[in-house]
Amino acid sequence: MKGNASVIRAYEKSVLATYRRAPVALVRGRGSWVWDADGKRYLDLFPGFGAGALGHCHPRVVAAVRTQVGRLIHVSNAYFNPLQAELAALLLRQAGFGGRAFFCNSGAEANEAAIKLARRWFQVIRKEPRSRIVSVTDSFHGRTLGALSATGQAVYRRGFAPLPGGFVRVRAGDRKAMARAVDRRTAAVIIEPVLGEGGVKPHAPGYLKFVRALARKRGALLILDEVQTGCGRTGTFFAFRQLGVVPDLVTLSKPVAGGLPMGAMLVRDRYARGLEPGTHASTFGGSNLVCAAGLAAVRTATSPAVRANVRARAAQFRAGLEAIRKRHPKLVTDVRGMGLMLGVGLSRPAAGVVARCRELGVLLNAPKKKVLRMLPAMTIRPAEVKLGLSILEKALAEEDSRPKGARSRRAKARRPPPGRSRR
Ligand SMILES: *Cc1c(COP(=O)(O)O)cnc(C)c1O
């Protein structure tokens, strides 16, 4: 088998450089562990950018895919597919608001579907000229042009003008700005329950309830983007179920099919006619193979054992990270998040810590310059959390003992070329 270096050289020749990749080619995984092409093993505290919520190659997902792949991989949505109906019912039961599901292949597509549904609901069904979509700064909703227009971080939008119009972005947490932005022209507000790419930032208490009430009062729909928070990671299948808000539409993706590409948009019955036959589609959306994986993944994610593990491991992580913060109060500014969605604020750039952790055999990420993020598998074991915390603390202690502004020679060599996007 080829080693890391030869894979990296092959990329340099043929793959578009849309990512700043870590110099590691991953070739095998099991649970919270992955192996690179040189045979080195890593504890993965950030599997698949959140898509690996059941860890790598969960046996139930693998078994479901193995069975289905030999039976029927894909039929178009011009026919019925029993697995899609079953998965839709399962997801809607978790949402608890009745409704209907639409399946696509990614988070961005799920948000596109939600935006299109909201606009068409008003323009065609209600016959009201509402088109505006309101979102917040530091949000992330995906890379397609519509989802990008909703995305609150200017760095992702730069250079792609003209983007679709009718999008308004206001400062997250600023109630007055939100109240000014949501009016009779507003079709929907789209917001994440916890800002993920924006740096693992929960909203101020009561803010989401305020947004919910405001949207209702002004006659606009509320779309919750649960692409990152969804599927059990926060302690409930949907984060909104602990936050005291019920959306009109909710989007899912990342882990919903256990690591296979799937997006889903759920909408309350009342608005379901927003998309009617012929108005929206996806060739691969909700195909047989992916739905078989989705059924296995959702059943596993909602099992009592996994739910109990999320609660216990989240408490273990929080306590461990708080203890690290107390031992390194100058470097670690705060610990935040919800369930197994964890952010650590630093007073210095996080990139060196991420790289050092990787050398020491632990994978995590930095969504913002001074924030570390972990989205560990919901199946992670107590000993794995303990090991991850101890290696993270070692990397943090080294950073803490380095004179301010100084970098290790290695960190200098590793430094990515100038630019702002971290993905
Ligand atoms: C990752 C993410 C998306 C985009 O998902 P893709 O599958 O990459 O299109 C959208 N919203 C949120 C909150 C995300 O974290």
Short mmCIF file of C-alpha atoms and ligand atoms in Angstrom, two decimals:
data_model
loop_
_atom_site.label_atom_id
_atom_site.label_comp_id
_atom_site.label_asym_id
_atom_site.label_seq_id
_atom_site.Cartn_x
_atom_site.Cartn_y
_atom_site.Cartn_z
CA MET A 1 0.00 0.00 0.00
CA LYS A 2 1.14 3.56 -0.68
CA GLY A 3 2.31 5.69 2.24
CA ASN A 4 1.16 9.18 3.24
CA ALA A 5 3.86 10.93 1.22
CA SER A 6 3.01 9.28 -2.08
CA VAL A 7 -0.74 9.95 -1.62
CA ILE A 8 0.04 13.61 -0.89
CA ARG A 9 2.18 13.83 -4.04
CA ALA A 10 -0.66 12.30 -6.08
CA TYR A 11 -3.05 14.94 -4.69
CA GLU A 12 -0.62 17.70 -5.60
CA LYS A 13 -0.79 16.53 -9.19
CA SER A 14 -4.51 15.88 -9.60
CA VAL A 15 -6.86 17.09 -6.85
CA LEU A 16 -8.15 20.63 -6.65
CA ALA A 17 -6.76 22.28 -3.53
CA THR A 18 -10.05 23.36 -1.92
CA TYR A 19 -8.92 22.20 1.52
CA ARG A 20 -5.86 22.80 3.66
CA ARG A 21 -5.36 19.18 4.40
CA ALA A 22 -3.36 17.75 7.29
CA PRO A 23 -0.47 15.68 5.87
CA VAL A 24 -2.15 12.39 6.64
CA ALA A 25 -3.95 9.94 4.32
CA LEU A 26 -6.50 7.92 6.28
CA VAL A 27 -7.16 4.43 4.99
CA ARG A 28 -8.98 2.44 7.69
CA GLY A 29 -11.23 3.10 10.68
CA ARG A 30 -13.08 1.41 13.50
CA GLY A 31 -15.04 3.19 16.23
CA SER A 32 -13.08 6.21 17.42
CA TRP A 33 -9.86 5.03 15.76
CA VAL A 34 -8.41 5.63 12.30
CA TRP A 35 -5.19 4.48 10.67
CA ASP A 36 -3.11 6.39 8.13
CA ALA A 37 -1.31 5.05 5.08
CA ASP A 38 1.94 4.74 7.08
CA GLY A 39 0.19 2.54 9.65
CA LYS A 40 -0.01 5.18 12.40
CA ARG A 41 -3.13 5.06 14.58
CA TYR A 42 -5.12 8.10 15.73
CA LEU A 43 -7.87 8.65 18.26
CA ASP A 44 -10.43 10.56 16.20
CA LEU A 45 -12.24 13.19 18.28
CA PHE A 46 -13.58 14.84 15.11
CA PRO A 47 -14.72 11.98 12.89
CA GLY A 48 -15.87 13.21 9.49
CA PHE A 49 -16.50 16.83 10.54
CA GLY A 50 -19.39 15.47 12.63
CA ALA A 51 -20.58 12.91 10.08
CA GLY A 52 -18.92 10.15 12.09
CA ALA A 53 -21.26 10.45 15.08
CA LEU A 54 -21.38 6.66 15.39
CA GLY A 55 -17.63 6.35 14.92
CA HIS A 56 -16.03 4.79 11.89
CA CYS A 57 -17.62 1.72 10.28
CA HIS A 58 -20.28 1.13 12.93
CA PRO A 59 -21.10 -2.60 12.70
CA ARG A 60 -24.87 -2.02 12.39
CA VAL A 61 -24.38 0.47 9.54
CA VAL A 62 -21.85 -1.82 7.84
CA ALA A 63 -24.22 -4.81 8.08
CA ALA A 64 -27.18 -2.80 6.72
CA VAL A 65 -25.12 -1.48 3.80
CA ARG A 66 -23.72 -4.95 3.01
CA THR A 67 -27.20 -6.42 2.84
CA GLN A 68 -28.76 -3.60 0.84
CA VAL A 69 -25.92 -3.09 -1.64
CA GLY A 70 -26.54 -6.54 -3.14
CA ARG A 71 -30.31 -6.06 -3.20
CA LEU A 72 -30.93 -2.63 -4.70
CA ILE A 73 -28.59 0.38 -4.63
CA HIS A 74 -30.73 3.09 -6.14
CA VAL A 75 -34.04 3.69 -7.85
CA SER A 76 -35.22 7.12 -8.79
CA ASN A 77 -37.79 9.07 -6.84
CA ALA A 78 -40.23 8.44 -9.69
CA TYR A 79 -41.00 5.21 -7.75
CA PHE A 80 -41.76 4.41 -4.14
CA ASN A 81 -39.03 3.10 -1.87
CA PRO A 82 -40.13 1.41 1.37
CA LEU A 83 -36.90 2.27 3.17
CA GLN A 84 -37.41 5.99 2.53
CA ALA A 85 -40.90 5.90 4.03
CA GLU A 86 -39.60 4.07 7.08
CA LEU A 87 -36.75 6.52 7.62
CA ALA A 88 -39.04 9.53 7.16
CA ALA A 89 -41.39 8.20 9.85
CA LEU A 90 -38.48 7.54 12.20
CA LEU A 91 -37.08 11.07 11.82
CA LEU A 92 -40.48 12.70 12.15
CA ARG A 93 -41.16 10.76 15.34
CA GLN A 94 -37.97 12.25 16.78
CA ALA A 95 -38.99 15.74 15.67
CA GLY A 96 -42.36 15.28 17.35
CA PHE A 97 -44.28 17.63 15.06
CA GLY A 98 -45.90 15.33 12.53
CA GLY A 99 -45.00 16.64 9.12
CA ARG A 100 -43.18 15.34 6.05
CA ALA A 101 -39.57 14.62 5.07
CA PHE A 102 -37.61 15.38 1.90
CA PHE A 103 -34.31 13.62 1.25
CA CYS A 104 -31.24 14.91 -0.54
CA ASN A 105 -27.50 14.35 -0.24
CA SER A 106 -25.90 17.03 1.92
CA GLY A 107 -26.46 19.75 4.46
CA ALA A 108 -26.29 22.53 1.90
CA GLU A 109 -28.94 20.80 -0.21
CA ALA A 110 -31.20 20.29 2.81
CA ASN A 111 -30.98 24.03 3.52
CA GLU A 112 -31.64 24.84 -0.15
CA ALA A 113 -34.77 22.70 0.02
CA ALA A 114 -35.92 24.49 3.18
CA ILE A 115 -35.32 27.94 1.66
CA LYS A 116 -37.12 26.98 -1.55
CA LEU A 117 -40.04 25.52 0.37
CA ALA A 118 -40.42 28.63 2.54
CA ARG A 119 -40.38 30.97 -0.46
CA ARG A 120 -42.77 28.90 -2.53
CA TRP A 121 -45.14 28.41 0.39
CA PHE A 122 -45.65 32.14 0.56
CA GLN A 123 -45.41 33.01 -3.12
CA VAL A 124 -47.59 30.22 -4.52
CA ILE A 125 -49.70 28.77 -1.71
CA ARG A 126 -50.29 31.79 0.52
CA LYS A 127 -50.00 34.31 -2.34
CA GLU A 128 -47.94 36.69 -0.21
CA PRO A 129 -44.87 38.35 -1.77
CA ARG A 130 -42.48 37.17 0.93
CA SER A 131 -39.00 36.11 -0.18
CA ARG A 132 -36.48 37.29 2.38
CA ILE A 133 -34.39 34.86 4.38
CA VAL A 134 -32.90 36.19 7.61
CA SER A 135 -29.81 34.54 9.14
CA VAL A 136 -27.19 35.45 11.74
CA THR A 137 -23.50 36.35 11.67
CA ASP A 138 -21.09 33.48 12.37
CA SER A 139 -23.61 31.02 10.95
CA PHE A 140 -22.74 28.33 8.43
CA HIS A 141 -25.35 26.79 6.16
CA GLY A 142 -23.31 25.30 3.29
CA ARG A 143 -21.45 26.16 0.09
CA THR A 144 -24.09 26.16 -2.64
CA LEU A 145 -25.05 29.65 -3.75
CA GLY A 146 -28.30 29.89 -1.79
CA ALA A 147 -26.93 28.30 1.39
CA LEU A 148 -23.86 30.51 1.00
CA SER A 149 -26.04 33.61 0.81
CA ALA A 150 -27.56 32.60 4.14
CA THR A 151 -24.14 31.88 5.66
CA GLY A 152 -23.23 34.71 7.99
CA GLN A 153 -19.45 34.57 7.66
CA ALA A 154 -18.29 36.93 4.93
CA VAL A 155 -15.06 34.99 4.45
CA TYR A 156 -16.99 32.11 2.82
CA ARG A 157 -18.92 34.42 0.50
CA ARG A 158 -16.07 36.56 -0.80
CA GLY A 159 -15.37 36.28 -4.52
CA PHE A 160 -18.63 34.61 -5.51
CA ALA A 161 -20.71 37.65 -6.37
CA PRO A 162 -23.38 38.03 -7.40
CA LEU A 163 -25.02 35.73 -4.87
CA PRO A 164 -28.79 35.18 -4.92
CA GLY A 165 -30.60 38.16 -3.45
CA GLY A 166 -33.13 38.45 -0.66
CA PHE A 167 -30.83 37.39 2.16
CA VAL A 168 -30.46 39.51 5.28
CA ARG A 169 -27.89 38.78 7.97
CA VAL A 170 -28.00 40.20 11.47
CA ARG A 171 -25.68 39.93 14.46
CA ALA A 172 -26.29 36.73 16.44
CA GLY A 173 -27.78 37.50 19.84
CA ASP A 174 -28.84 41.04 18.90
CA ARG A 175 -32.59 40.97 19.53
CA LYS A 176 -33.19 44.48 18.27
CA ALA A 177 -31.46 43.80 14.95
CA MET A 178 -33.46 40.58 14.55
CA ALA A 179 -36.69 42.40 15.35
CA ARG A 180 -35.85 45.04 12.71
CA ALA A 181 -34.94 42.44 10.08
CA VAL A 182 -37.99 40.16 10.35
CA ASP A 183 -40.95 41.86 8.70
CA ARG A 184 -43.74 41.32 6.16
CA ARG A 185 -41.16 40.60 3.46
CA THR A 186 -39.57 37.76 5.45
CA ALA A 187 -40.24 34.19 4.33
CA ALA A 188 -38.05 32.52 6.94
CA VAL A 189 -35.39 32.86 9.59
CA ILE A 190 -32.68 30.20 9.38
CA ILE A 191 -30.49 29.54 12.39
CA GLU A 192 -28.35 26.82 14.00
CA PRO A 193 -29.23 25.85 17.60
CA VAL A 194 -25.50 26.10 18.38
CA LEU A 195 -23.20 27.90 15.93
CA GLY A 196 -20.85 25.11 14.83
CA GLU A 197 -18.43 26.43 12.21
CA GLY A 198 -18.82 29.80 13.90
CA GLY A 199 -16.83 28.44 16.84
CA VAL A 200 -19.13 26.12 18.84
CA LYS A 201 -21.14 29.01 20.21
CA PRO A 202 -24.44 28.36 21.98
CA HIS A 203 -26.88 31.27 21.81
CA ALA A 204 -27.62 33.39 24.86
CA PRO A 205 -30.36 31.82 27.01
CA GLY A 206 -33.78 32.64 25.63
CA TYR A 207 -32.51 33.97 22.30
CA LEU A 208 -33.86 31.09 20.20
CA LYS A 209 -37.22 31.32 21.97
CA PHE A 210 -37.23 35.01 21.18
CA VAL A 211 -36.52 34.29 17.49
CA ARG A 212 -39.25 31.63 17.44
CA ALA A 213 -41.82 33.98 18.94
CA LEU A 214 -40.76 36.84 16.65
CA ALA A 215 -41.06 34.72 13.49
CA ARG A 216 -44.50 33.56 14.55
CA LYS A 217 -45.62 37.10 15.34
CA ARG A 218 -44.44 38.43 11.98
CA GLY A 219 -45.85 35.47 10.05
CA ALA A 220 -42.45 34.11 8.94
CA LEU A 221 -41.26 30.49 9.14
CA LEU A 222 -38.45 29.27 11.38
CA ILE A 223 -35.87 26.92 9.85
CA LEU A 224 -33.49 25.26 12.32
CA ASP A 225 -30.27 24.00 10.75
CA GLU A 226 -29.46 20.89 12.78
CA VAL A 227 -26.93 19.56 10.27
CA GLN A 228 -24.22 19.64 12.95
CA THR A 229 -26.26 19.54 16.18
CA GLY A 230 -28.70 16.86 15.04
CA CYS A 231 -28.95 13.09 15.44
CA GLY A 232 -28.34 12.87 19.16
CA ARG A 233 -25.01 14.56 19.66
CA THR A 234 -26.34 17.25 22.00
CA GLY A 235 -28.17 14.76 24.25
CA THR A 236 -31.50 14.77 22.41
CA PHE A 237 -32.00 13.68 18.80
CA PHE A 238 -32.74 17.30 17.88
CA ALA A 239 -31.14 20.06 19.95
CA PHE A 240 -34.37 22.03 19.69
CA ARG A 241 -36.11 19.52 21.95
CA GLN A 242 -34.05 20.76 24.92
CA LEU A 243 -34.18 24.41 23.93
CA GLY A 244 -37.92 24.88 24.20
CA VAL A 245 -38.51 25.85 20.56
CA VAL A 246 -40.34 24.04 17.79
CA PRO A 247 -39.27 24.98 14.26
CA ASP A 248 -41.45 24.93 11.14
CA LEU A 249 -38.67 23.25 9.19
CA VAL A 250 -35.54 21.47 10.34
CA THR A 251 -32.58 20.27 8.32
CA LEU A 252 -30.27 17.33 9.00
CA SER A 253 -27.27 15.83 7.30
CA LYS A 254 -23.77 14.99 8.46
CA PRO A 255 -24.29 11.83 10.59
CA VAL A 256 -27.85 10.94 9.61
CA ALA A 257 -26.84 7.98 7.42
CA GLY A 258 -23.91 6.78 9.53
CA GLY A 259 -21.28 8.32 7.24
CA LEU A 260 -22.98 7.88 3.86
CA PRO A 261 -24.06 11.08 2.10
CA MET A 262 -27.60 12.09 3.04
CA GLY A 263 -29.43 15.31 3.77
CA ALA A 264 -32.98 15.60 5.07
CA MET A 265 -35.46 18.42 5.46
CA LEU A 266 -38.46 17.97 7.72
CA VAL A 267 -41.42 20.33 7.51
CA ARG A 268 -44.57 20.66 9.59
CA ASP A 269 -47.75 19.46 7.88
CA ARG A 270 -49.14 22.93 7.67
CA TYR A 271 -46.39 24.07 5.27
CA ALA A 272 -45.81 20.77 3.45
CA ARG A 273 -47.58 21.97 0.32
CA GLY A 274 -44.76 24.48 -0.15
CA LEU A 275 -43.14 21.85 -2.36
CA GLU A 276 -45.47 19.92 -4.68
CA PRO A 277 -44.83 17.43 -7.50
CA GLY A 278 -42.34 18.81 -9.99
CA THR A 279 -41.18 21.75 -7.86
CA HIS A 280 -38.05 20.24 -6.32
CA ALA A 281 -36.09 17.01 -6.75
CA SER A 282 -32.90 15.09 -6.21
CA THR A 283 -31.78 12.12 -8.31
CA PHE A 284 -29.97 10.36 -5.49
CA GLY A 285 -31.96 11.81 -2.58
CA GLY A 286 -33.22 9.09 -0.24
CA SER A 287 -31.98 6.22 -2.38
CA ASN A 288 -32.28 2.64 -1.18
CA LEU A 289 -28.69 2.10 -0.07
CA VAL A 290 -28.43 5.38 1.81
CA CYS A 291 -31.81 4.92 3.48
CA ALA A 292 -30.79 1.44 4.65
CA ALA A 293 -27.72 3.04 6.22
CA GLY A 294 -29.87 5.85 7.62
CA LEU A 295 -32.28 3.42 9.28
CA ALA A 296 -29.41 1.56 10.94
CA ALA A 297 -27.75 4.83 11.98
CA VAL A 298 -30.88 6.47 13.41
CA ARG A 299 -31.92 3.31 15.25
CA THR A 300 -28.45 3.07 16.75
CA ALA A 301 -28.27 6.79 17.61
CA THR A 302 -31.63 6.61 19.39
CA SER A 303 -30.89 3.38 21.29
CA PRO A 304 -30.88 3.69 25.10
CA ALA A 305 -27.24 2.57 25.28
CA VAL A 306 -25.95 5.25 22.89
CA ARG A 307 -28.10 7.97 24.47
CA ALA A 308 -26.82 7.08 27.94
CA ASN A 309 -23.26 7.07 26.62
CA VAL A 310 -23.67 10.56 25.12
CA ARG A 311 -24.77 11.93 28.50
CA ALA A 312 -22.01 10.18 30.45
CA ARG A 313 -19.19 10.95 28.02
CA ALA A 314 -20.31 14.57 27.64
CA ALA A 315 -20.14 14.98 31.43
CA GLN A 316 -16.72 13.29 31.46
CA PHE A 317 -15.41 15.57 28.68
CA ARG A 318 -16.80 18.71 30.31
CA ALA A 319 -15.32 17.89 33.70
CA GLY A 320 -11.97 16.99 32.14
CA LEU A 321 -11.83 20.12 29.99
CA GLU A 322 -12.81 22.33 32.93
CA ALA A 323 -10.01 20.77 34.98
CA ILE A 324 -7.56 21.49 32.13
CA ARG A 325 -8.82 25.06 31.96
CA LYS A 326 -8.16 25.49 35.69
CA ARG A 327 -4.61 24.16 35.29
CA HIS A 328 -3.94 26.43 32.28
CA PRO A 329 -6.06 29.50 32.98
CA LYS A 330 -4.00 31.86 30.80
CA LEU A 331 -4.19 29.68 27.69
CA VAL A 332 -7.67 28.13 28.02
CA THR A 333 -10.26 30.88 28.23
CA ASP A 334 -13.46 28.83 28.28
CA VAL A 335 -15.11 25.48 27.64
CA ARG A 336 -18.45 25.47 25.88
CA GLY A 337 -20.88 23.51 23.75
CA MET A 338 -23.77 21.14 24.19
CA GLY A 339 -23.48 17.42 24.88
CA LEU A 340 -20.76 15.93 22.67
CA MET A 341 -20.37 19.13 20.67
CA LEU A 342 -17.40 20.68 22.46
CA GLY A 343 -15.48 23.91 22.00
CA VAL A 344 -12.41 25.16 23.87
CA GLY A 345 -11.55 28.85 23.63
CA LEU A 346 -7.83 29.70 23.68
CA SER A 347 -5.94 32.96 24.14
CA ARG A 348 -3.55 31.94 21.35
CA PRO A 349 -3.93 30.43 17.86
CA ALA A 350 -5.23 26.88 17.98
CA ALA A 351 -3.54 25.58 14.80
CA GLY A 352 -0.30 24.60 16.57
CA VAL A 353 -2.23 22.67 19.22
CA VAL A 354 -4.23 20.81 16.55
CA ALA A 355 -1.01 19.88 14.73
CA ARG A 356 0.74 18.79 17.93
CA CYS A 357 -2.25 16.66 18.95
CA ARG A 358 -2.12 14.99 15.55
CA GLU A 359 1.58 14.19 16.01
CA LEU A 360 0.67 12.74 19.39
CA GLY A 361 -2.09 10.65 17.79
CA VAL A 362 -5.29 12.64 18.40
CA LEU A 363 -7.43 14.29 15.71
CA LEU A 364 -9.47 17.42 16.40
CA ASN A 365 -10.16 20.71 14.63
CA ALA A 366 -10.05 24.48 14.92
CA PRO A 367 -13.19 26.07 13.41
CA LYS A 368 -11.93 29.54 14.33
CA LYS A 369 -8.43 30.90 14.87
CA LYS A 370 -8.53 30.52 18.67
CA VAL A 371 -11.08 27.75 19.14
CA LEU A 372 -10.57 23.99 19.37
CA ARG A 373 -13.53 21.79 18.45
CA MET A 374 -14.34 18.17 19.19
CA LEU A 375 -17.33 16.28 17.79
CA PRO A 376 -16.45 12.84 19.14
CA ALA A 377 -18.34 9.71 18.24
CA MET A 378 -21.42 9.15 20.41
CA THR A 379 -20.02 5.64 20.94
CA ILE A 380 -16.69 6.83 22.35
CA ARG A 381 -15.53 4.85 25.40
CA PRO A 382 -14.56 6.23 28.82
CA ALA A 383 -10.90 5.19 28.40
CA GLU A 384 -10.79 6.89 25.00
CA VAL A 385 -12.08 10.16 26.45
CA LYS A 386 -9.46 9.91 29.19
CA LEU A 387 -6.67 9.30 26.67
CA GLY A 388 -7.86 12.14 24.42
CA LEU A 389 -7.97 14.57 27.33
CA SER A 390 -4.50 13.62 28.51
CA ILE A 391 -2.95 14.10 25.07
CA LEU A 392 -4.82 17.36 24.56
CA GLU A 393 -3.50 18.58 27.90
CA LYS A 394 0.05 17.62 26.94
CA ALA A 395 -0.23 19.66 23.73
CA LEU A 396 -1.80 22.58 25.61
CA ALA A 397 0.87 22.46 28.34
CA GLU A 398 3.61 22.68 25.69
CA GLU A 399 1.85 25.64 24.08
CA ASP A 400 1.36 27.25 27.51
CA SER A 401 5.05 26.99 28.35
CA ARG A 402 6.17 28.54 25.05
CA PRO A 403 7.02 32.26 25.23
CA LYS A 404 4.27 34.40 23.78
CA GLY A 405 4.62 34.90 20.02
CA ALA A 406 7.31 32.22 19.70
CA ARG A 407 6.58 29.18 17.60
CA SER A 408 8.30 25.87 17.40
CA ARG A 409 10.37 25.33 14.24
CA ARG A 410 7.97 22.58 13.32
CA ALA A 411 4.92 24.85 13.65
CA LYS A 412 6.60 27.38 11.35
CA ALA A 413 7.20 24.78 8.69
CA ARG A 414 3.63 23.57 9.00
CA ARG A 415 2.11 26.97 8.71
CA PRO A 416 -0.43 27.08 5.90
CA PRO A 417 -0.13 29.70 3.16
CA PRO A 418 -1.81 33.04 3.93
CA GLY A 419 -5.58 33.11 3.67
CA ARG A 420 -8.48 33.17 6.06
CA SER A 421 -10.75 30.23 5.48
CA ARG A 422 -10.05 27.29 7.73
CA ARG A 423 -11.82 24.65 5.70
C1 LIG B 1 -21.64 21.20 7.61
C2 LIG B 1 -22.81 22.08 7.73
C3 LIG B 1 -23.59 22.41 6.60
C4 LIG B 1 -23.22 21.99 5.21
O1 LIG B 1 -23.28 20.63 5.02
P1 LIG B 1 -22.67 19.99 3.68
O2 LIG B 1 -23.07 18.56 3.76
O3 LIG B 1 -21.20 20.19 3.74
O4 LIG B 1 -23.29 20.68 2.54
C5 LIG B 1 -24.72 23.17 6.81
N1 LIG B 1 -25.07 23.60 8.02
C6 LIG B 1 -24.34 23.30 9.12
C7 LIG B 1 -24.80 23.79 10.45
C8 LIG B 1 -23.18 22.55 9.01
O5 LIG B 1 -22.44 22.28 10.10
#
